[in-house]
Each structure stands twice: as structure tokens, then as C-alpha cells.
Amino acid sequence: MTPSVMRALQSEERTKDLEKTLQQPAFALEQKDWTSPTDPENAQNWPLSIKIYHTMIAAAFGFLITFSATVYVPGVQSVAHEFRVSNVAAVVPFSLFVLGYAFGPVIAAPCSETFGRRLVYWTSIPFLALFLLASGLSQNLASLTIYRFLAGLFGSPGLSIGSGSVADIWKPEERTIPMAAFVAAPFLGPSMGAIIGAFVVQGSGWRWTQWIAVFLAVVVYFPSFFIRETYKKTILSRRAHKMTLAPRSITQRLSRPSIQTARYFVTVTLTRPIHMLFTEPIVGLLSLYVAFTFAVVYAFYPAIPQIFAQVYGFSTTSQGLVFLGLTVGYTAAVATIIFTARVQKKHRRNIASNKEGGNAMVVPEKSLLLAMMGGPVLPVALLLFGWSAKPTIHWIVPMIGITMYGWGTLLVFVSSLISSCLPFILEFHQQDGNMNNC
């Protein structure tokens, strides 16, 4: 044999030996599962301190984005006076910032499943800060409105994928309290934004409300450089690449060129959230209900200053302090969630101890217990707030209505996030590929 033929045969033999080695159980690496229940790269196996750190980063991103939305509200009258428009027109930049929440997650959620959650965090905040800076420099209402909308659009990914990060990090039986802590942050953000914004407007003008948000974005952004990737599919895909293994089989990867992969991302991955919204009754109806409660919360922010200024004669700073009612409601809701989680955990332990296998299966409806508690309170709170805002009735009465609504809406929101991460929903959609943020 010629030397070239011998080298070719040896190369072929080495390739076959490598394929046999990789097919052995000790070297097998499947894309859809970890190597062991204690896999150190699994975010749910991380030390408690690292879990808390990543949860705090996700919560900080949520706080920043919602803070940036409402810190503008106390400056509505100043904007109207400077640009010579009505108060209604001056509210539009706030409304479009919130509208950006609706469009950002549609792209952010699929991107987080394709490129990882960490990359989405890293890219969203710089754009948010850039457009907030431009908002503070705006010379007319049109530019202010556009920049505020873009800020909400590019900032919303940090808010929308936070629940997915929490679900990545914490096991289902541990998830209630961390999820409550995460959700409380973006609910506290608007209240603190309105309170701080009121003092900033009175002392420095409305433009500084935007620049204060930029400073906060810088403070939140730098700690995010130390976060790890939490999304399972991304971690396993990168691990497979490092070990010279393809996430799928070699044949599958070679049969799908890059243009076909891009087409799959655009036509399937990006459209999956919209498809689920209109074809899955559980997802659609729950999203509709949560969207309504969320919209009412943000309707409070431009309405409260108007009501308490015109009806009760509150000053700008006093109007901001009214939002403490929502803060008290959110704080009480977190306490309620923690208490309920502990009671449910004790109940599951009692069930497990009475069963032979020691496995306590909880029916899916139990995850909606918080919504069952908070849902009926919402209409009562709105009626109390709407009917009592009169000069003849003390201002504390509508404040109680505001507090009740804050308590109820946080319970509903946390319950919806826990329900969206239930195993039976995940298993059904993971058979088709990616699952939205859980």
C-alpha cells in the first residue's frame, strides 16, 4: 500500500473509534438533559448565595424599567407648560413607554431561548439608558414621545425574561418566595418612581427625571456583568460545542444550513408566543386577565395626581406620597405570599408522609390559590377608590382602595407566573421545541 492510502485507512479507523467512544454511556451527552441530577452547570444546583444574587439582578432590572416609566409622571404639567400642549397630550410619552412593554417581549422571549438570557440582559439596558438620555434632551413633545417609546421597547426584555430566569434558578417547590420577591420589584418600581419623580420635578425640573433613571440604569447594569447563563438549552448547547459535540446529530446539523436556521427562527421561534396567545385557552385567558389588572395599575399613575390635586388640593410632593398606598399593598402581598407558601409546603409534607412513595402531587389548581384570594378584592378596591374620591370624604378612604388594589394585583400576577411554569404546560410545549420563558 502507498503511504497515502495507509494514512487514509488509519484516519478512518480513528474516526470509527471516536464515534464508538462517544456512543458509550460515559461519554454520551444529550442536548435535552443534564449529565446528572447534581450537574454543577444546572442553575438549580448552584449555591444559595449565587441563586439569590441572580434573582436580585433580575429583580433590579424589573425595578429599573418600571421606575423609568413612572418617574416621568410628576412632570406631566411641567412638560405641558414647556411645550405648550394639554395635560392629556403630555401623558402620551408615559403611555407609549408602557406600550413598549407589549412589543419588546414578543422578540425578547424567543431571543432569550435562542441566544441565552444573559445576552438579552446585557443588550437591553444600554439601549434603555441611551433613549432615556435622549428623552431628557428632547426639545419638543414629538421627539420626547418617540424616545420614550423606544426606551420602553428596548427596556422591556429585562422585565419580560426575569420570570424565566427565576424559573431556571429555583426548583418548583422553592419557586414561590423567589418569584414573589422578583415580581414585587417591578411593582415597587412605579411607586418609587412616582415618589422620587415628584421631589425631582419640584427641585430640578422634569428633565432630571429622565437623567435620574439613566444613573440608576448604570448602577444596575454593572453588577450584571458577573451573572452566568441560566437557560438550560443554551448551557447544554455551549457545552456540546466545547466538547466538539453538536447539539443535534452531525447529520441534522449539516442538513440545516444557516439560512434555513434563520428562517426557522423567524417563522417558528418568533411567532410561537403569538401562536400560544391565540390558540391556547389557558395562556390566552390568563394573559388577558393579567393584562387588564396591569393596565389598571398603570392607569393609577396619571390619575392619582389629578384626583388628589383637584379634589383634595395636594401639592406635587404630597401627590407623590400618595403612591405609598400601593407600596404598602405590595408589601402586604409579599407577606401574604410567603405565609401561603409556607402553609402549602407544610401541607405537601403532610400528604407525602401519608403516602407510600412519599411523593406529594399537587393539582394544578392549587397554583391559582393566590389569584383566588386577590381576584375578588380588585373590583371592590376599584369601587372604593372611584366612589370615595370626593371633597366630602376623607382622602384616606380612596387611599385604602389603592392599597387594596396593590395587594390584590400582586397576588394575581405572582399566581399567573407560577401557573405558566407548571410542569404540564412545560412538557406539552417542550415537545415542540422552546418554551416561552420558563
XYZ file of C-alpha atoms in Angstrom:
438
model
C 0.000 0.000 0.000
C 1.078 3.502 -0.665
C 1.666 5.819 2.309
C -1.304 7.991 1.337
C -3.678 5.001 1.325
C -2.351 3.820 4.708
C -2.886 7.292 6.227
C -6.429 7.363 4.867
C -7.202 3.940 6.397
C -5.707 4.952 9.750
C -7.702 8.156 9.732
C -10.889 6.223 9.011
C -10.156 3.803 11.862
C -9.557 6.660 14.299
C -12.855 8.231 13.253
C -14.720 4.979 13.875
C -13.036 4.560 17.271
C -14.020 8.107 18.233
C -17.624 7.529 17.212
C -17.756 4.311 19.290
C -16.284 6.117 22.291
C -18.782 8.942 22.065
C -21.650 6.460 21.850
C -20.689 4.901 25.189
C -22.850 5.958 28.191
C -19.927 7.617 29.972
C -19.382 9.984 27.053
C -22.950 10.381 25.864
C -24.188 13.941 26.058
C -27.794 14.641 25.241
C -28.927 18.147 24.488
C -32.199 17.865 26.408
C -30.882 16.796 29.799
C -28.087 17.268 32.292
C -25.321 14.735 32.832
C -26.567 14.029 36.371
C -29.061 15.360 38.945
C -26.168 17.225 40.604
C -24.740 18.736 37.408
C -22.884 21.881 38.608
C -23.831 23.845 35.480
C -27.517 23.376 36.248
C -28.626 26.689 37.768
C -30.875 24.850 40.201
C -27.778 23.213 41.731
C -25.922 26.462 42.334
C -25.104 27.577 45.901
C -27.839 29.553 47.627
C -25.834 32.785 47.588
C -25.392 32.648 43.797
C -29.087 31.911 43.325
C -30.023 34.914 45.443
C -27.555 37.128 43.541
C -29.036 36.200 40.153
C -32.572 36.660 41.468
C -31.639 40.112 42.776
C -30.196 41.091 39.384
C -33.413 40.034 37.630
C -35.438 41.958 40.205
C -33.207 45.032 39.812
C -33.774 45.024 36.058
C -37.529 44.861 36.610
C -37.387 47.671 39.172
C -35.327 49.880 36.839
C -37.665 49.546 33.873
C -40.882 50.235 35.759
C -39.195 53.030 37.743
C -38.244 54.663 34.439
C -41.875 54.525 33.316
C -43.461 56.435 36.189
C -40.658 58.769 37.232
C -41.903 60.929 34.340
C -45.492 61.220 35.624
C -44.996 64.032 38.201
C -43.509 66.156 35.427
C -46.560 65.978 33.149
C -47.713 69.505 33.989
C -44.190 70.877 33.521
C -43.931 69.183 30.106
C -47.332 70.563 29.112
C -46.289 74.070 30.143
C -42.876 73.958 28.416
C -44.107 72.500 25.131
C -47.448 74.375 25.246
C -49.655 71.325 24.968
C -52.530 69.967 27.055
C -52.034 67.688 30.051
C -53.612 64.853 28.074
C -51.023 65.228 25.316
C -48.234 65.396 27.900
C -49.316 61.992 29.253
C -48.700 60.340 25.856
C -44.928 59.817 26.415
C -45.777 57.874 29.574
C -48.443 55.811 27.799
C -46.179 54.916 24.890
C -43.383 53.903 27.246
C -45.783 51.364 28.778
C -46.957 50.376 25.291
C -43.376 49.395 24.533
C -43.783 46.654 27.152
C -46.205 44.908 24.809
C -43.874 44.718 21.804
C -40.488 44.098 23.403
C -41.228 40.671 24.950
C -42.526 39.280 21.651
C -38.958 39.434 20.347
C -37.051 39.190 23.623
C -38.532 35.898 24.816
C -37.615 33.923 21.657
C -34.194 35.592 21.560
C -33.524 34.556 25.150
C -34.312 30.960 24.192
C -32.059 31.089 21.147
C -29.096 33.150 22.348
C -29.476 32.847 26.129
C -30.901 35.097 28.801
C -27.618 36.755 29.725
C -27.131 38.275 26.275
C -30.632 39.784 26.363
C -29.925 41.370 29.740
C -26.647 42.798 28.517
C -28.063 44.343 25.337
C -31.355 45.791 26.622
C -30.163 48.187 29.328
C -27.667 50.217 27.206
C -30.443 50.998 24.713
C -32.808 51.887 27.555
C -30.259 54.306 29.029
C -29.483 55.816 25.614
C -33.109 56.615 24.812
C -33.789 57.902 28.334
C -30.839 60.265 27.923
C -32.273 61.423 24.604
C -35.679 61.903 26.245
C -34.179 64.309 28.752
C -32.638 66.300 25.896
C -35.823 66.458 23.796
C -36.873 69.888 22.544
C -40.444 69.027 21.560
C -43.202 66.621 22.508
C -42.859 64.516 19.355
C -39.222 63.615 19.968
C -39.919 63.022 23.672
C -42.747 60.644 22.771
C -40.645 58.684 20.268
C -37.650 58.356 22.568
C -39.820 57.283 25.486
C -41.489 54.619 23.345
C -38.127 53.282 22.186
C -36.887 53.260 25.781
C -39.855 51.134 26.846
C -39.449 48.874 23.816
C -35.762 48.144 24.359
C -36.002 48.078 28.144
C -38.895 45.632 28.391
C -36.827 42.482 27.641
C -35.123 42.788 31.013
C -38.568 42.736 32.611
C -40.152 40.023 30.481
C -37.477 37.333 30.836
C -36.983 37.823 34.561
C -39.605 35.248 35.484
C -37.865 32.783 33.168
C -34.577 33.391 34.956
C -36.220 32.740 38.320
C -37.737 29.526 36.965
C -34.306 28.477 35.665
C -32.659 29.005 39.040
C -35.177 27.697 41.552
C -36.843 24.299 41.723
C -40.678 24.267 41.515
C -41.100 23.617 45.240
C -38.729 26.540 46.026
C -40.062 28.964 43.461
C -42.944 30.776 45.175
C -40.986 33.076 47.504
C -38.233 33.985 44.956
C -40.934 34.631 42.359
C -42.766 36.882 44.808
C -39.549 38.791 45.522
C -38.888 39.193 41.810
C -42.423 40.347 40.994
C -42.507 42.758 43.933
C -39.560 44.697 42.483
C -41.215 45.784 39.196
C -44.375 46.603 41.134
C -42.487 48.704 43.673
C -40.584 50.431 40.858
C -43.535 52.531 39.625
C -44.445 53.646 43.138
C -40.894 54.675 43.968
C -40.538 56.314 40.552
C -43.610 58.484 41.139
C -42.492 59.415 44.667
C -38.909 60.297 43.706
C -40.052 61.971 40.499
C -42.292 64.323 42.463
C -39.363 65.626 44.519
C -37.073 65.814 41.466
C -39.604 67.810 39.443
C -40.144 70.279 42.253
C -36.421 70.731 42.810
C -34.787 70.393 39.378
C -37.437 70.106 36.649
C -38.878 67.282 34.591
C -35.738 66.626 32.507
C -33.891 65.393 35.560
C -36.479 62.655 35.980
C -35.050 61.053 32.834
C -31.447 61.525 33.865
C -32.077 60.069 37.313
C -33.314 56.939 35.530
C -30.112 56.890 33.436
C -27.974 56.998 36.582
C -29.985 54.120 38.042
C -29.510 52.143 34.812
C -25.742 52.473 35.129
C -25.852 51.303 38.744
C -27.940 48.255 37.828
C -26.028 47.392 34.664
C -22.516 46.875 36.036
C -23.371 44.059 38.507
C -24.978 42.179 35.616
C -21.519 41.566 34.094
C -20.971 38.872 36.725
C -24.109 36.844 36.067
C -23.983 33.399 34.480
C -26.187 31.886 31.820
C -29.218 30.168 33.367
C -31.180 28.858 30.380
C -30.809 25.090 30.120
C -30.837 24.741 26.352
C -28.176 27.429 25.880
C -25.905 25.926 28.535
C -26.106 22.432 27.061
C -25.597 23.711 23.545
C -22.419 25.571 24.544
C -21.174 22.579 26.485
C -21.696 20.355 23.469
C -19.778 22.804 21.319
C -16.861 22.868 23.761
C -16.712 19.063 23.771
C -16.769 19.059 19.947
C -20.217 17.529 20.059
C -23.078 19.011 18.084
C -26.278 19.868 19.968
C -28.037 17.629 17.467
C -26.594 14.829 15.429
C -23.936 15.647 12.840
C -26.319 14.727 10.040
C -29.011 17.080 11.324
C -26.609 19.991 11.679
C -25.138 19.535 8.203
C -28.597 19.187 6.667
C -29.737 22.544 8.042
C -27.759 25.432 6.545
C -27.550 28.748 8.312
C -30.183 30.398 6.115
C -32.609 27.626 6.994
C -31.852 28.082 10.682
C -32.537 31.796 10.385
C -35.793 31.068 8.601
C -36.792 28.688 11.402
C -36.019 31.352 13.992
C -38.132 33.966 12.221
C -41.083 31.793 11.194
C -41.324 29.500 14.230
C -39.454 30.789 17.257
C -40.564 34.414 16.962
C -44.177 33.540 16.194
C -44.613 30.929 18.941
C -45.648 33.406 21.700
C -48.330 34.911 19.451
C -49.474 31.446 18.378
C -49.791 30.341 22.008
C -51.662 33.519 22.900
C -54.422 32.879 20.373
C -54.567 29.071 20.331
C -54.065 28.107 23.994
C -57.110 28.999 26.127
C -55.152 28.824 29.386
C -52.411 31.108 28.116
C -54.742 33.497 26.295
C -57.324 33.994 29.038
C -54.762 34.256 31.813
C -52.755 36.778 29.772
C -55.892 38.823 29.098
C -56.804 38.957 32.778
C -53.286 39.852 33.906
C -53.015 42.486 31.152
C -56.194 44.147 32.412
C -55.049 44.255 36.032
C -51.629 45.501 34.930
C -53.222 48.228 32.788
C -55.347 49.443 35.696
C -52.234 49.701 37.879
C -50.581 51.986 35.334
C -53.802 53.951 34.917
C -53.463 54.910 38.586
C -50.224 56.809 38.000
C -51.542 59.636 35.806
C -54.937 59.573 37.554
C -53.814 59.848 41.178
C -52.004 63.209 40.824
C -55.014 64.674 39.003
C -57.528 63.428 41.566
C -55.621 64.347 44.708
C -54.606 67.737 43.301
C -58.070 68.768 42.115
C -60.223 67.113 44.783
C -58.014 67.398 47.870
C -55.573 70.182 46.864
C -52.393 68.122 47.362
C -49.045 69.645 46.367
C -46.696 67.928 43.904
C -44.683 66.184 46.619
C -47.823 65.190 48.537
C -49.237 63.663 45.340
C -46.118 61.519 45.065
C -46.512 60.313 48.635
C -49.990 59.010 47.790
C -48.290 56.191 45.894
C -47.095 54.836 49.221
C -50.548 53.281 49.376
C -49.619 50.957 46.514
C -46.268 50.249 48.168
C -47.992 49.199 51.379
C -50.306 46.946 49.374
C -47.412 45.295 47.561
C -45.517 44.758 50.823
C -48.579 43.156 52.416
C -48.973 40.955 49.338
C -45.389 39.687 49.641
C -46.031 38.810 53.292
C -49.223 37.004 52.255
C -47.372 35.053 49.571
C -44.625 33.967 51.979
C -47.180 32.843 54.568
C -49.220 30.959 51.949
C -46.111 29.274 50.546
C -45.121 28.009 53.973
C -48.612 26.688 54.661
C -48.712 24.909 51.302
C -45.245 23.459 51.858
C -46.305 22.054 55.222
C -49.458 20.668 53.625
C -47.424 18.908 50.911
C -45.166 17.379 53.537
C -48.186 16.001 55.396
C -49.539 14.500 52.186
C -46.153 12.987 51.328
C -45.800 11.428 54.787
C -49.185 9.735 54.399
C -48.301 8.206 51.034
C -46.222 5.140 50.441
C -43.996 6.690 47.804
C -43.586 9.888 49.778
C -44.395 11.969 46.707
C -46.925 14.765 47.161
C -48.581 15.580 43.842
C -50.268 18.981 43.909
C -53.142 19.576 41.498
C -52.568 22.469 39.051
C -55.466 24.473 40.510
C -53.512 24.906 43.750
C -51.143 27.251 41.944
C -54.075 29.642 41.469
C -54.778 29.931 45.197
C -53.191 33.388 45.355
C -55.296 34.583 42.429
C -58.409 33.232 44.150
C -57.529 35.406 47.131
C -56.564 38.552 45.240
C -59.008 38.456 42.318
C -62.239 39.235 44.235
C -60.537 42.143 46.011
C -59.768 44.016 42.779
C -63.303 45.164 41.862
C -64.025 46.049 45.498
C -60.872 48.195 45.592
C -61.776 49.979 42.350
C -65.316 50.726 43.569
C -63.970 52.058 46.842
C -61.447 54.278 45.076
C -63.878 55.535 42.414
C -66.842 56.304 44.669
C -64.960 57.834 47.588
C -62.786 60.399 45.785
C -64.930 63.373 46.826
C -64.208 66.526 48.847
C -66.791 65.409 51.413
C -64.951 62.106 52.069
C -61.561 61.964 53.772
C -58.606 61.245 51.456
C -57.670 58.143 53.458
C -60.661 56.248 52.040
C -59.501 56.268 48.373
C -56.009 55.560 49.713
C -57.368 52.359 51.269
C -58.820 51.416 47.885
C -55.422 51.979 46.266
C -53.741 49.808 48.903
C -56.277 47.012 48.447
C -55.762 47.037 44.689
C -51.986 46.838 45.101
C -52.401 43.812 47.378
C -54.775 42.001 45.047
C -52.992 42.656 41.775
C -49.633 41.378 43.047
C -51.254 38.143 44.217
C -52.855 37.674 40.793
C -49.606 38.416 38.980
C -47.479 36.014 41.042
C -50.110 33.303 40.678
C -50.122 33.714 36.910
C -46.326 33.385 36.721
C -46.330 30.254 38.861
C -49.122 28.760 36.755
C -47.304 29.500 33.489
C -44.362 27.408 34.720
C -46.428 24.366 35.677
C -44.967 21.017 34.558
C -47.923 20.009 32.407
C -47.684 23.237 30.390
C -43.914 22.941 30.026
C -43.959 19.310 28.944
C -46.642 19.953 26.339
C -44.758 22.786 24.647
C -41.245 21.418 25.081
C -42.269 18.579 22.786
C -42.492 21.218 20.071
C -39.233 22.985 20.839
C -38.705 26.011 23.002
C -40.959 27.102 25.779
C -41.622 30.704 26.403
C -39.756 31.906 29.446
C -39.888 29.038 31.848
